[in-house]
Amino acid sequence: MRMQRHRMAMTLQQLSAASGVSVGYLSQVERGNATPTLGTLSQIAAALEVDTDFFVRTPRTVDSLTRGVARPRFAVAGSSIEYEQIGAERAGHEMTSYVMNVPPGYESETVTHVGEEIIYILEGEISQMVGEREYLMTAGDSLHYLGTTPHCWANRTDRQARILWVGRMKYDKSGEIGQSEAAPAESSREMLPLRR
């Protein structure tokens, strides 16, 4: 991880305060003992005032069209997840999308961020935690939630899962969450099986 090469004067404590990521976790990432998700990388990048691309160099597509056999694939250093880039990265775009190939036994860290996420299970089974709720999701299930609610997920099965992930993670320099971002949904229906 290249955190130490940018803004040399910023301490881990300052980076933690600016990004909302704990000092302990940042230290693990810096030493290569933890692998952050793209959501966490986005928080760190926003605090450092760089693009997420600073940490993960992905091929830029000319158009928004991607073909399954030629789709750009990448992994965050040290992670067992393989990402397939779906959308084009262009100035002005707010949404990002990937297909995530998640190996058996993988568990993410819990994160929060400004923005929102949509996940759609293509194959396998995922346990998605959003706040205090655990959603057991299988192929064909989808979930849309605000990033301001603490969330994490895991593949607790013995086979790979594939997830279509679409998200919007925008940060302003102050770290403020807009009223529309933080407001809870007016109605909440449980559409998926959940554990309490």
XYZ file of C-alpha atoms in Angstrom:
196
model
C 0.000 0.000 0.000
C 1.367 3.409 -0.958
C -0.168 5.497 1.853
C 3.209 6.556 3.213
C 4.321 8.025 -0.141
C 1.599 10.661 -0.262
C 1.339 13.513 2.216
C 4.365 12.446 4.223
C 3.444 14.903 6.998
C 0.062 13.222 7.659
C 0.152 10.862 10.640
C -1.975 7.734 10.925
C -4.022 9.540 13.584
C -4.714 12.424 11.197
C -5.544 10.028 8.377
C -7.872 8.115 10.687
C -9.674 11.301 11.716
C -10.015 12.428 8.089
C -11.066 9.055 6.665
C -13.118 7.492 9.474
C -10.933 4.355 9.326
C -9.410 3.251 12.654
C -5.708 3.848 13.344
C -5.235 0.145 14.077
C -6.727 -0.907 10.761
C -4.729 1.740 8.831
C -1.568 0.445 10.489
C -2.411 -3.126 9.429
C -3.049 -1.970 5.849
C 0.229 -0.024 5.769
C 2.163 -3.084 6.966
C 0.401 -5.360 4.474
C -1.403 -7.328 7.210
C -4.918 -6.315 6.082
C -6.518 -5.845 2.693
C -9.064 -3.023 2.486
C -12.190 -3.200 0.367
C -12.789 -0.645 -2.368
C -15.086 1.209 0.032
C -12.296 1.593 2.581
C -9.823 2.563 -0.145
C -12.280 5.257 -1.238
C -12.377 6.638 2.312
C -8.573 6.704 2.519
C -8.255 8.236 -0.951
C -10.750 10.982 -0.092
C -8.818 11.820 3.082
C -5.579 12.026 1.068
C -7.345 14.016 -1.691
C -6.400 11.494 -4.387
C -8.465 9.193 -6.601
C -8.901 5.557 -5.597
C -6.886 4.892 -8.751
C -3.834 6.091 -6.774
C -3.911 2.708 -4.977
C -5.396 0.471 -7.663
C -4.428 1.075 -11.264
C -7.165 -0.300 -13.503
C -7.250 -0.154 -17.284
C -9.427 2.706 -18.487
C -11.964 1.791 -21.123
C -12.761 3.969 -24.110
C -16.516 3.221 -23.993
C -18.912 1.914 -21.431
C -19.260 -1.368 -23.328
C -17.397 -4.314 -21.834
C -17.341 -7.839 -23.254
C -17.353 -10.780 -20.859
C -14.308 -12.442 -22.406
C -12.240 -9.231 -22.559
C -13.410 -7.435 -19.416
C -10.577 -5.780 -17.424
C -9.844 -7.790 -14.264
C -7.809 -6.776 -11.247
C -7.253 -7.496 -7.563
C -6.279 -5.298 -4.657
C -2.784 -6.359 -3.561
C -3.031 -9.242 -1.106
C -6.782 -9.757 -1.585
C -8.320 -13.027 -2.714
C -11.187 -11.219 -4.498
C -10.943 -10.782 -8.259
C -12.764 -7.734 -9.641
C -14.133 -7.408 -13.165
C -14.541 -3.795 -14.234
C -18.021 -3.155 -15.658
C -18.350 0.635 -16.042
C -16.103 3.168 -17.701
C -14.177 5.596 -15.516
C -14.851 9.069 -16.819
C -14.917 12.537 -15.286
C -18.422 13.359 -14.098
C -19.499 9.753 -13.554
C -20.784 9.125 -10.043
C -21.496 5.389 -10.236
C -18.879 2.664 -10.169
C -19.583 -0.989 -10.935
C -17.756 -4.299 -10.703
C -18.393 -8.018 -10.752
C -16.722 -9.421 -7.651
C -15.541 -13.032 -7.630
C -15.565 -13.946 -3.931
C -13.772 -17.093 -2.761
C -15.156 -19.426 -0.062
C -14.566 -18.204 3.478
C -13.963 -14.549 2.591
C -15.120 -11.937 5.141
C -14.911 -8.168 4.630
C -14.278 -5.565 7.314
C -17.141 -3.364 8.528
C -17.175 0.028 6.770
C -19.234 3.200 6.521
C -19.031 5.886 3.850
C -21.074 8.574 2.181
C -22.974 7.224 -0.817
C -24.965 4.112 -1.583
C -24.478 0.579 -2.824
C -26.492 -1.979 -4.757
C -25.468 -5.620 -4.779
C -26.972 -8.337 -6.959
C -25.966 -11.956 -6.404
C -25.051 -13.632 -9.698
C -23.872 -16.966 -8.253
C -23.487 -18.549 -4.835
C -24.540 -17.193 -1.450
C -23.521 -14.099 0.514
C -24.306 -13.031 4.071
C -24.658 -9.218 4.005
C -24.790 -7.241 7.264
C -26.327 -3.764 7.156
C -26.593 -2.232 10.604
C -28.030 -4.903 12.907
C -29.590 -6.955 10.090
C -28.040 -9.943 8.372
C -29.407 -10.731 4.900
C -28.820 -14.218 3.503
C -28.660 -13.672 -0.237
C -28.557 -16.193 -3.070
C -28.508 -15.921 -6.872
C -31.090 -13.415 -8.085
C -31.350 -11.508 -4.772
C -30.429 -7.823 -4.610
C -30.011 -5.224 -1.874
C -29.805 -1.402 -2.056
C -28.573 0.479 1.027
C -26.909 3.695 2.155
C -23.199 3.527 2.887
C -23.716 5.598 6.040
C -25.035 2.452 7.766
C -22.168 0.197 8.938
C -22.011 -2.795 6.610
C -19.936 -5.878 5.847
C -20.395 -9.201 4.086
C -19.060 -12.739 3.922
C -19.074 -15.874 1.787
C -19.530 -18.574 4.438
C -19.969 -21.380 1.927
C -17.486 -23.784 0.351
C -17.900 -22.403 -3.177
C -17.181 -19.149 -4.978
C -19.811 -16.409 -5.130
C -20.152 -13.735 -7.813
C -21.650 -10.344 -6.992
C -22.583 -7.463 -9.266
C -21.679 -4.385 -7.185
C -22.789 -0.875 -8.125
C -22.037 2.061 -5.868
C -21.733 5.780 -5.447
C -19.157 6.841 -2.904
C -18.619 10.587 -3.052
C -16.881 12.527 -0.324
C -16.506 16.246 0.095
C -13.387 17.642 1.756
C -15.200 18.286 5.034
C -16.464 14.703 5.278
C -19.992 16.056 5.757
C -22.893 13.803 4.889
C -25.719 15.604 3.121
C -29.213 15.523 4.670
C -30.546 13.329 1.871
C -27.690 10.854 2.390
C -28.204 10.506 6.133
C -32.012 10.438 6.237
C -33.457 6.942 6.811
C -35.864 5.520 4.276
C -39.510 6.282 5.040
C -40.626 2.696 4.601
C -38.603 -0.456 5.096
C -39.893 -3.805 3.881
C -37.853 -6.923 4.429
C -37.642 -8.605 1.028
C -34.946 -11.171 1.867
C -34.522 -13.809 4.594
C -32.639 -12.358 7.516
C -31.122 -13.493 10.807
C -31.453 -11.527 14.006
